[in-house]
Coordinates of C-alpha atoms in Angstrom, one line a residue:
X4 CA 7.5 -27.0 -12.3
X5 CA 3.8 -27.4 -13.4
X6 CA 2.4 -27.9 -16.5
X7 CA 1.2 -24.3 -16.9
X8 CA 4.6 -23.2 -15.8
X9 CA 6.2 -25.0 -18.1
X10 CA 4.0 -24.4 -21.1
X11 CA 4.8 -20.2 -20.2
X12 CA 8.4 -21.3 -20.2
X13 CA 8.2 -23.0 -23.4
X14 CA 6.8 -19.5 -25.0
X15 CA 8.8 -17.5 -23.5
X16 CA 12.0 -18.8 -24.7
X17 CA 10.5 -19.0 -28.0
X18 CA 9.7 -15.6 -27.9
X19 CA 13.4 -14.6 -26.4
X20 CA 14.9 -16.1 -29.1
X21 CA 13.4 -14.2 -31.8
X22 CA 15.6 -11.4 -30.1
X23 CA 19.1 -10.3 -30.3
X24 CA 20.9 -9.6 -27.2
X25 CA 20.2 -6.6 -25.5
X26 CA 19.8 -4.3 -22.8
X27 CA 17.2 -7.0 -20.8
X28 CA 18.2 -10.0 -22.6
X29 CA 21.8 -12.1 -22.3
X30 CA 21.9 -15.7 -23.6
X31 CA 25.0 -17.6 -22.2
X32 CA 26.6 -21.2 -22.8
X33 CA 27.8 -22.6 -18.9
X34 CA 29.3 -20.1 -17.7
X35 CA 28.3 -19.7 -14.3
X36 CA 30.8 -17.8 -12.2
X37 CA 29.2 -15.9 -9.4
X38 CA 30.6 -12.2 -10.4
X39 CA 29.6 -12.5 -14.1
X40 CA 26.2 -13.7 -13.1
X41 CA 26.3 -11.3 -10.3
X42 CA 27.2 -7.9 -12.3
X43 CA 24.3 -9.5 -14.8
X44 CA 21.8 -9.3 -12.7
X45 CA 22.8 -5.6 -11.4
X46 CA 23.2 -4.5 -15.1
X47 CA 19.7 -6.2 -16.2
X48 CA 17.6 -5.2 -13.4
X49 CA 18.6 -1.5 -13.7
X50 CA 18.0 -1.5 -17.6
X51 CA 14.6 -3.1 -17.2
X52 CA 13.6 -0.5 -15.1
X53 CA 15.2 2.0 -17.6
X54 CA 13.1 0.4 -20.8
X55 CA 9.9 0.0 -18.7
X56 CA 10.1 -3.7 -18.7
X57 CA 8.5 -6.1 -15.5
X58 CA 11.6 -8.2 -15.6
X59 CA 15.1 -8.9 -18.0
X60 CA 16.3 -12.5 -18.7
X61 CA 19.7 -14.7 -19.0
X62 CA 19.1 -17.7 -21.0
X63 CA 21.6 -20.5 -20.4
X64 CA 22.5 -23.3 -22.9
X65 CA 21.5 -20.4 -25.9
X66 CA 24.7 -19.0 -28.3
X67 CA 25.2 -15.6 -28.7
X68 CA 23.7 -16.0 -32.4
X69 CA 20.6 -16.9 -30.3
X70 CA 21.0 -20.9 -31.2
X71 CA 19.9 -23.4 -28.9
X72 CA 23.3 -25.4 -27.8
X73 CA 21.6 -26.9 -24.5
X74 CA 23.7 -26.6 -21.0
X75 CA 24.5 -29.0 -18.4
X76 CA 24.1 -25.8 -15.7
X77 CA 22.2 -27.2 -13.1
X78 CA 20.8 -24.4 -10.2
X79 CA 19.3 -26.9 -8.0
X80 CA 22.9 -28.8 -7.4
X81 CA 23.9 -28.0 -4.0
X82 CA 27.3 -27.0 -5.3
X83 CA 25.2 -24.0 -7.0
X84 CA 22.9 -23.0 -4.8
X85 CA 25.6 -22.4 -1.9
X86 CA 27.8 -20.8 -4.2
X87 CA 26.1 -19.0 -6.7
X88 CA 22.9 -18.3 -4.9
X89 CA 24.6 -17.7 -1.6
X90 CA 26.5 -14.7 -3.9
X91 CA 23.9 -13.2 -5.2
X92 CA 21.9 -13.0 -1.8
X93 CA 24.9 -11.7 0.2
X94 CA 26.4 -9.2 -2.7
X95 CA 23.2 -8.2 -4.4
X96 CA 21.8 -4.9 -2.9
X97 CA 18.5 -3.9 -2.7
X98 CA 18.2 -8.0 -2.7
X99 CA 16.4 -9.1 -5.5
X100 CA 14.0 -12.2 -5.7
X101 CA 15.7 -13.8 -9.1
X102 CA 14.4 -16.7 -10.1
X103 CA 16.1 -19.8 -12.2
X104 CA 14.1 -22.2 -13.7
X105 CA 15.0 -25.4 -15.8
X106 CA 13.4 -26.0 -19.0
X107 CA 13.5 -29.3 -21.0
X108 CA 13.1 -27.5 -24.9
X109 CA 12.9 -30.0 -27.4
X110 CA 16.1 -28.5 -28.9
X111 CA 18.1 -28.7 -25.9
X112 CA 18.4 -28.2 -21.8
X113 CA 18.0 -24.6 -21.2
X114 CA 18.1 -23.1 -17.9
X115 CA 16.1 -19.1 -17.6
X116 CA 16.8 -16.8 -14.9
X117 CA 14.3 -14.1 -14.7
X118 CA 15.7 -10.8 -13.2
X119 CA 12.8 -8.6 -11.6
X120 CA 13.1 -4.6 -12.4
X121 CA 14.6 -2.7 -9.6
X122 CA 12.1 -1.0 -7.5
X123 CA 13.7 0.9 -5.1
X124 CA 17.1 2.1 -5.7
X125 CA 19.9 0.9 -8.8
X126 CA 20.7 -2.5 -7.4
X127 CA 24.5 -3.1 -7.1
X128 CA 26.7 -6.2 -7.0
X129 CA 29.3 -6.2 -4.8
X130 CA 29.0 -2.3 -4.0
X131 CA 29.1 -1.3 -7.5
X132 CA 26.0 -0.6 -9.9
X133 CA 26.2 -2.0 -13.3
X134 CA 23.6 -1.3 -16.9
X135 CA 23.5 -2.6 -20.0
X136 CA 24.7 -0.9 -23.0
X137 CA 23.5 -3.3 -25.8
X138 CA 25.2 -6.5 -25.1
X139 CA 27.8 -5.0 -23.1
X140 CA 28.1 -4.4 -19.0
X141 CA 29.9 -1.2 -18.4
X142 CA 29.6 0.2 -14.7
X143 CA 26.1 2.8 -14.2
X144 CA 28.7 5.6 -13.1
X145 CA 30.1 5.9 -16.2
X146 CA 27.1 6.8 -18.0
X147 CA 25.6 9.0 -16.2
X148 CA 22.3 9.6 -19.2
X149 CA 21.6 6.1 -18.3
X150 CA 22.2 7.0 -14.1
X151 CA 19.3 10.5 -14.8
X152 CA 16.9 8.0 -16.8
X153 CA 16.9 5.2 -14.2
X154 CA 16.6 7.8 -11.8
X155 CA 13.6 9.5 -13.1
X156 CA 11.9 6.2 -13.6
X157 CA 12.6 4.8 -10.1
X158 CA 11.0 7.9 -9.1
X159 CA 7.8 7.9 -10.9
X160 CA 7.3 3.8 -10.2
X161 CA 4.4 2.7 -9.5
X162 CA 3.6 -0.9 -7.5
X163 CA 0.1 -1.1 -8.9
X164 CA 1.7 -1.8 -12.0
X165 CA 3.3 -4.7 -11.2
X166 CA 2.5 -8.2 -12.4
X167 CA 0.7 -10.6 -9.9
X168 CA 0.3 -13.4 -11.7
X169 CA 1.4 -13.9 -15.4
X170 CA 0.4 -16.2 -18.2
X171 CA -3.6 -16.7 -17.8
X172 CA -6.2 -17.5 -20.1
X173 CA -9.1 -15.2 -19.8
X174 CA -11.2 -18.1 -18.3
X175 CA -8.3 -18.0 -14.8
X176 CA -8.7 -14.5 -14.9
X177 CA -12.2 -14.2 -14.5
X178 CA -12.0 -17.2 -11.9
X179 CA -9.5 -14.9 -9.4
X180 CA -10.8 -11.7 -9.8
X181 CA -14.5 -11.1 -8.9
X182 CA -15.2 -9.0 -11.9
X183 CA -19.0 -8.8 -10.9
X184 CA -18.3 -6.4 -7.6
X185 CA -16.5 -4.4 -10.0
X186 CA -18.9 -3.8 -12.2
X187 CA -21.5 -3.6 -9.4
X188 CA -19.4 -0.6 -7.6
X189 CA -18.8 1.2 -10.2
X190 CA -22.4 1.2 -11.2
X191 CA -21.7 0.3 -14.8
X192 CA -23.5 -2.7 -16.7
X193 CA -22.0 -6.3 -16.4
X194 CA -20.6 -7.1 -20.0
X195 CA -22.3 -10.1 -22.0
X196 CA -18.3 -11.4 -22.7
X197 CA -14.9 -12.6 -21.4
X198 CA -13.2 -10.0 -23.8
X199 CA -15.7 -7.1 -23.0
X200 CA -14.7 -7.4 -19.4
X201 CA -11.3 -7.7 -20.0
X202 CA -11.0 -4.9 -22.5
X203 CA -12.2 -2.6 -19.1
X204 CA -10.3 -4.5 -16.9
X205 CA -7.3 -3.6 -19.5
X206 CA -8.2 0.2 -19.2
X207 CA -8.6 0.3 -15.6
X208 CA -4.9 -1.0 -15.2
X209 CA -6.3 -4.4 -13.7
X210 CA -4.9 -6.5 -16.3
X211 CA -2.5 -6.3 -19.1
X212 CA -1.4 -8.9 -22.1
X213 CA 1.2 -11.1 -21.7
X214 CA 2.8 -13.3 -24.1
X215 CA 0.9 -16.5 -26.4
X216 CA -2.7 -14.4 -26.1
X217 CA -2.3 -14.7 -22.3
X218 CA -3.0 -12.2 -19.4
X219 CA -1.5 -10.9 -16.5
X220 CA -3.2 -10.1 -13.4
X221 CA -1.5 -6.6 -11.8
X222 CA -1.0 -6.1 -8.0
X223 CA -3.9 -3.4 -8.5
X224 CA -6.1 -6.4 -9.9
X225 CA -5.2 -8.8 -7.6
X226 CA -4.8 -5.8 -4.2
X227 CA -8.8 -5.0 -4.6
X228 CA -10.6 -7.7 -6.9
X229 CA -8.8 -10.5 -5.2
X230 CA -11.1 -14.0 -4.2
X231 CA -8.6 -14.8 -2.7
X232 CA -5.3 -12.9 -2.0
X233 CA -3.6 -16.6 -1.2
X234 CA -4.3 -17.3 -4.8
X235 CA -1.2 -15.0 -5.2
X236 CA 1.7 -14.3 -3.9
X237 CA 3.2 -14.7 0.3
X238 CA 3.6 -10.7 -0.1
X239 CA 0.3 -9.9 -1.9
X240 CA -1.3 -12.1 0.7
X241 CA -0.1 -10.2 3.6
X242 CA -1.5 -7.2 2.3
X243 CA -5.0 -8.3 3.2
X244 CA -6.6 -6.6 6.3
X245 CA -5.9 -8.3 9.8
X246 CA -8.8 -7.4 12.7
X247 CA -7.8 -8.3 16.2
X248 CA -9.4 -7.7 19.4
X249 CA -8.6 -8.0 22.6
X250 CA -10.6 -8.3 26.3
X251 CA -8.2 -5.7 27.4
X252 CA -6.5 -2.6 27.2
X253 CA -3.2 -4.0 26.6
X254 CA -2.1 -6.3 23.9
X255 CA -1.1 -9.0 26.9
X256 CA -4.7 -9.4 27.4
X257 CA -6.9 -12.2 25.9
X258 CA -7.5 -12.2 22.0
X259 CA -11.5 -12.7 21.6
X260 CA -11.7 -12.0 17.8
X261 CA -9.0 -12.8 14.9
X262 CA -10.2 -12.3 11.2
X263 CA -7.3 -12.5 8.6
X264 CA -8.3 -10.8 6.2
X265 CA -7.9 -12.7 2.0
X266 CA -10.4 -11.0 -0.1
X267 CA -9.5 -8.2 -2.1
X268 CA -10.3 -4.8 -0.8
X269 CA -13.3 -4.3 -3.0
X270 CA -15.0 -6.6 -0.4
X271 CA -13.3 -6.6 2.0
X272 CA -13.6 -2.8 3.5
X273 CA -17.3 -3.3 3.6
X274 CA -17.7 -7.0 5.7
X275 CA -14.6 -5.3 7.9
X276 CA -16.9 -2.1 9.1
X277 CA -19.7 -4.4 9.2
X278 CA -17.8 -7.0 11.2
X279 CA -16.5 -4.2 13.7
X280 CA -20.0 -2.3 14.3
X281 CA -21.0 -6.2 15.0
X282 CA -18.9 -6.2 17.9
X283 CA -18.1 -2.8 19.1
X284 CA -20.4 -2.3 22.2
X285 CA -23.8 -0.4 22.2
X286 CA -23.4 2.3 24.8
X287 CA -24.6 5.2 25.8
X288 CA -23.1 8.5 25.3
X289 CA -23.4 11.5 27.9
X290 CA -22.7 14.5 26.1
X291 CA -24.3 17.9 27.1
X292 CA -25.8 18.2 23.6
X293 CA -26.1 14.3 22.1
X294 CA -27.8 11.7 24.6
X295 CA -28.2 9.1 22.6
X296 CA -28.0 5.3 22.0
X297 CA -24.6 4.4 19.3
X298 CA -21.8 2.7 18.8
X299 CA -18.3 3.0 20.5
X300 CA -17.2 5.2 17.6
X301 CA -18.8 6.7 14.1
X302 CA -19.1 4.4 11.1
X303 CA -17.9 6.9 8.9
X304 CA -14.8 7.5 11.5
X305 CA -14.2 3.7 11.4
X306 CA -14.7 3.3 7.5
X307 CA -12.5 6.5 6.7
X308 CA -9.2 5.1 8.7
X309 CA -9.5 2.2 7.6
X310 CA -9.9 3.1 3.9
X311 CA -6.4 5.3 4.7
X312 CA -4.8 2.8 5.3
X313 CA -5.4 0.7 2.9
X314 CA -5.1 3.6 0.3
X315 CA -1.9 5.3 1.8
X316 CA 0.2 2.1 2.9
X317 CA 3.6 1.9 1.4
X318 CA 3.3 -1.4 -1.0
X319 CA 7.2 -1.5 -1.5
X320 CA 7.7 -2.7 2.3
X321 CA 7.0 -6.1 2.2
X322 CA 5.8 -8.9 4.9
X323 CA 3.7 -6.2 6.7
X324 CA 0.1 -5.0 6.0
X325 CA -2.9 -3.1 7.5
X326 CA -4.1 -4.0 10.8
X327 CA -7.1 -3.3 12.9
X328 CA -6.4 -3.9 16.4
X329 CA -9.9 -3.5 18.9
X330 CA -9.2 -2.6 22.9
X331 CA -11.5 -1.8 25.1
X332 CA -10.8 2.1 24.9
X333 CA -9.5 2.1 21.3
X334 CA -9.7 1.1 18.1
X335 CA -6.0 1.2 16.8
X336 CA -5.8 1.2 12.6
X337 CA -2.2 0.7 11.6
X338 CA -0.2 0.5 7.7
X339 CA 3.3 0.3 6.9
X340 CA 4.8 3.5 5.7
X341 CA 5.3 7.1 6.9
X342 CA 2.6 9.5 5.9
X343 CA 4.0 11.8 2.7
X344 CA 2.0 14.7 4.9
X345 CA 3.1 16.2 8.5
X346 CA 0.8 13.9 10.5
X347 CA -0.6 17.0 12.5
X348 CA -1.6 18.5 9.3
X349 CA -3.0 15.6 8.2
X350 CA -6.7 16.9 8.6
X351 CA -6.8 19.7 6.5
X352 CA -4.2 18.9 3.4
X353 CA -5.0 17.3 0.8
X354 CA -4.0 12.9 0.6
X355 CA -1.0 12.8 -1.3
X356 CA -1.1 8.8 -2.0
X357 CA 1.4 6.4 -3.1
X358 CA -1.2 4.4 -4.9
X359 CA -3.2 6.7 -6.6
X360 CA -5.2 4.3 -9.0
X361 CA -6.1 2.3 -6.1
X362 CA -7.5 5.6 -4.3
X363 CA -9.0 6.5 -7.5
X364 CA -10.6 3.6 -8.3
X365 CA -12.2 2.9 -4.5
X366 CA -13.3 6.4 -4.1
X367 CA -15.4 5.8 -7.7
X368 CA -16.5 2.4 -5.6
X369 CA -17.8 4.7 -3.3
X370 CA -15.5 2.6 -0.6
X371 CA -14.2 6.0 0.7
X372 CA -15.0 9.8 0.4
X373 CA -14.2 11.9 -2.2
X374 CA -10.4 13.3 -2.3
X375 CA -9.3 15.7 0.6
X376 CA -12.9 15.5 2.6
X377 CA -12.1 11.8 4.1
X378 CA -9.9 12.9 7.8
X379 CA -12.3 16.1 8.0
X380 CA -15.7 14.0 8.3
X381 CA -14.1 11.8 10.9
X382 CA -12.9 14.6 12.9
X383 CA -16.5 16.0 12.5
X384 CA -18.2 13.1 13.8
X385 CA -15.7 12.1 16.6
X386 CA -16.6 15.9 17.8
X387 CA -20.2 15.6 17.5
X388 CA -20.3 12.0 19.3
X389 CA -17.9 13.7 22.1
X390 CA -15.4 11.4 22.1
X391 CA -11.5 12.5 22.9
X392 CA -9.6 13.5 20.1
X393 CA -8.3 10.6 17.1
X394 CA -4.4 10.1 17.6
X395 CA -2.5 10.3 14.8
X396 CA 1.2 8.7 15.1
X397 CA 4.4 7.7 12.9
X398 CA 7.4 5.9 14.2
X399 CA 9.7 2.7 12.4
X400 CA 7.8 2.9 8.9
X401 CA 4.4 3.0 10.3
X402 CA 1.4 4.8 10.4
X403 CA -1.3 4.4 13.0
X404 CA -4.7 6.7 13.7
X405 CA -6.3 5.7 17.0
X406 CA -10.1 6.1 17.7
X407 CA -10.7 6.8 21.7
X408 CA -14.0 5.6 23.1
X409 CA -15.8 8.1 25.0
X410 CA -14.2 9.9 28.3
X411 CA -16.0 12.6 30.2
X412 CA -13.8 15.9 29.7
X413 CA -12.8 15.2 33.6
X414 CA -10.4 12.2 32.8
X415 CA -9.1 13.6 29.6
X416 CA -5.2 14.4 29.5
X417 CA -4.1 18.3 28.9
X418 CA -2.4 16.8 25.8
X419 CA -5.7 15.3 24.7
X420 CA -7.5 18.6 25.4
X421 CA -4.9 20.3 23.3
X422 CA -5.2 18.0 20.3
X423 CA -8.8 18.1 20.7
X424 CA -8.5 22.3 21.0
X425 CA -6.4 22.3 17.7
X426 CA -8.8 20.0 15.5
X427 CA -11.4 21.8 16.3
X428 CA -10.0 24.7 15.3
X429 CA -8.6 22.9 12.1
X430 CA -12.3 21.8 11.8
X431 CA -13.9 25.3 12.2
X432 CA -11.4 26.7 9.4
X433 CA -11.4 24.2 6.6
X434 CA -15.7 24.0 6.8
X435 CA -16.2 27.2 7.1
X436 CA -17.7 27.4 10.4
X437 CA -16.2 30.6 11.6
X438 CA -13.6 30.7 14.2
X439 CA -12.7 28.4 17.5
X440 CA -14.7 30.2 20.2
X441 CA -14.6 29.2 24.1
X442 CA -18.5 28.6 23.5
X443 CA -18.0 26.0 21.0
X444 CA -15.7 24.4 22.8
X445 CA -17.7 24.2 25.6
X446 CA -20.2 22.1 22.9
X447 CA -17.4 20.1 21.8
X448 CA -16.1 18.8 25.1
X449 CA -19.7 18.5 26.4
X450 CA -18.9 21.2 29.4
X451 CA -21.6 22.6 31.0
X452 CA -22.5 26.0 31.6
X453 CA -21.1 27.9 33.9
X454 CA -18.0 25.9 33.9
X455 CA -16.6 27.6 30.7
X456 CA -13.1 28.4 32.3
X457 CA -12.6 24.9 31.6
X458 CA -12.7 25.3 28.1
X459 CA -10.3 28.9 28.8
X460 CA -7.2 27.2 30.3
X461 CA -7.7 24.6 27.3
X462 CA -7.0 27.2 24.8
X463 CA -4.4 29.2 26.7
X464 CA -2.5 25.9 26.8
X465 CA -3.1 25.3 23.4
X466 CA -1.6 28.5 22.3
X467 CA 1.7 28.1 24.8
X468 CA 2.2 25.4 22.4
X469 CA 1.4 27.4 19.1
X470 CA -1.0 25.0 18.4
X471 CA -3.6 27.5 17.2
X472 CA -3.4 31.6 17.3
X473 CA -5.5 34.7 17.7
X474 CA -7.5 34.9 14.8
X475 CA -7.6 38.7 14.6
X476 CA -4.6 40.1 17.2
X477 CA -6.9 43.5 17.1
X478 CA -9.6 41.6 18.2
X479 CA -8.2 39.0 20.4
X480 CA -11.8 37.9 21.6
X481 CA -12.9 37.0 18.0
X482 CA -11.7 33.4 18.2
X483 CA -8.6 31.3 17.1
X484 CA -7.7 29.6 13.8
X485 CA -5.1 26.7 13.8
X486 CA -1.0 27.7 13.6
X487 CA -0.7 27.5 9.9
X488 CA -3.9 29.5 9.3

């Protein structure tokens, strides 16, 4: 343990001990049997949850009267860690990441295990949920008030809220977080003091107070002002953007680029679009209405995916982060975590995130577009650049949105002339551009004239599959509006 470990430690106790025991707080002599510490740690991680705490606490070598005995419990023996730690891991479900820690207190050997809030689900020992009642550790079943309340609150949590890191002075803050982008984004003054900028670091949910006048960094903090997400912690880190690109088609094929991404997203969305433009191939695109030199795909298209994913990943699944992945026909942009919309209406609802300060506080950045007009614009510009239609799939937790480099309409796939067919029409609705018409769909694909019975069998195909529908069944010529129009 360090020196700033221990010195947090040292408070900490000091401030537990002021306590009584409670619903997040047990003091123990050296008692150590596996089930008692076991059901503990169910009871105290479902009650911190229940009374909005970050984490609940067992102090050994403490009396109930909250008196400092000392212990001779020792977690690092061997003996322990197979048994007791072995126990917890294999009876303990959701798993938790509990964490003992020896202190040497000047009145006595204590040993602290810190019990994180349950996140997901009421966490059970040995099949069975337990919660605190005062000092006591009935079964969760048996009260079912206390079952509703954790409930609700499991329900409305919210990662962003979590701590990062705890126990800074306002100097390490400042040195992790790079407060000046913040400032500079949100177009607001940079304060003249430590406290000013932590007093709006406070408001915007990036900090919070911790114990002995010190601060803790949240993951929002640390997830967008970052330095360095390797500052923090292994699951923090991963959540920084990976690029990849490959000399191929095929993820066999030759990796020519690899950037792992460990700045916060407050930087890092910007150097990644920059980065890929950098690379992406200049090339021309034939189109019967744009004949012009660009890029392999829009800006906008490349900055809005990649904004999603960062904003719309599932934080809760941990050791897996969003990805950019670069082939020679596509740009592949990939987070962990289903959509919460029907991917194919993902163009025209509006974002329901799971980390709404984060969205909140990027689209204010100006890091993204404004909510619900993000997935239209890059529909827009893949149609005017003529490219085939984005892919949007979910499978095993995962969300990915591909980016197609240009095809003539001759080598697209009927199913990419459908999808292409039905975002159009999504597009025409949700603007206000009237109705899909086999005249602008002749613009969008690029086909030329006298060929429009190209266009024709796209949109009879398209409507075998109730992908769009007659606008106006008196008027069957007047266009088509998507299926749930």
């Amino acid at each position: 343990m360090n020196n700033s470990e221990n010195t947090r430690d040292m408070v900490l106790i000091d401030t537990l001990l002021c306590k009584v025991e409670d619903e997040c707080l047990e003091f123990k002599g050296n008692n150590i049997d596996p089930r008692i510490v076991g059901k503990l740690c169910s009871a105290l991680s479902n009650s911190a949850r229940i009374y909005d705490k970050n984490y609940a606490y067992v102090l050994w070598g403490v009396n109930d009267d909250g008196v400092i005995v000392g212990t001779d419990f020792n977690p690092d023996l061997s003996d322990n860690k197979d048994i007791l730690k072995f126990k917890l891991a294999q009876k303990l479900k959701p798993s938790l990441d509990c964490d003992f820690r020896v202190v040497q207190h000047p009145k006595g050997r204590i040993v602290i295990l810190e019990i994180p809030a349950t996140t997901l689900s009421p966490v059970e020992f040995d099949g069975t949920a337990y919660v605190r009642i005062g000092s006591a550790t009935p079964k969760l079943s048996d009260h079912s008030n206390k079952m509703q309340t954790l409930i609700g609150k499991l329900q409305v949590y919210v990662w962003e809220k979590e701590v990062a890191k705890s126990f800074l002075t306002s100097l390490k803050v400042l040195e992790l977080l790079n407060y000046e982008v913040y400032f500079k984004l949100t177009d607001q003054s940079l304060p003249q003091s430590e406290v000013e900028i932590l007093k709006y670091f406070e408001a915007e949910g990036i900090v919070e107070k911790d114990i002995g006048n010190k601060w803790n960094i949240l993951n929002l903090g640390a997830l967008l002002l970052a330095k360095d997400l390797n500052d923090f912690s292994t699951s923090l880190a991963r959540k920084g953007v990976r690029f990849t690109v490959y000399n191929g088609n095929n993820k066999s094929e030759t990796i020519t680029n690899r950037l792992e991404g460990a700045k916060g997203y407050a930087m890092a969305l910007e150097g990644l679009v920059k980065y890929i433009n950098e690379i992406l191939r200049k090339s021309e695109v034939i189109g019967e209405v744009f004949r012009e030199v660009k890029t392999s795909f829009p800006q906008i298209a490349i900055r809005e995916i990649v904004a999603n994913a960062l904003i719309h990943q599932d934080m809760t699944i941990t050791g897996a982060g969003p990805q950019v992945e670069l082939f020679n026909n596509r740009l592949v942009v990939s987070n962990p975590g289903e959509p919460l919309n029907p991917v194919d209406r993902m163009i025209d609802l509006p974002p329901r995130s799971r980390n709404e300060k984060l969205a909140g506080i990027m689209r204010r950045m100006g890091l993204c577009e404004e909510q619900g007009s993000g997935m239209d614009k890059v529909i827009y510009s893949v149609e005017a650049a003529q490219l085939p239609a984005p892919q949007f799939i979910t499978s095993h937790h995962s969300t990915q949105i591909i980016l197609y480099s240009y095809r003539p309409f001759s080598d697209l796939t009927t199913d990419e002339r459908m999808r292409a067919c039905y975002q159009h029409a999504v597009i025409k609705y949700i603007v206000g551009e009237g109705r899909l018409k086999n005249s602008s769909l002749c613009v969008r694909f690029g086909i030329a004239k006298g060929n429009e019975s190209q266009a024709t069998k796209v949109i009879k195909s398209a409507l075998s599959k109730k992908l769009i529908k007659i606008a106006d069944t008196e008027s069957p010529r007047s266009g088509y509006w998507p299926f749930w129009a």
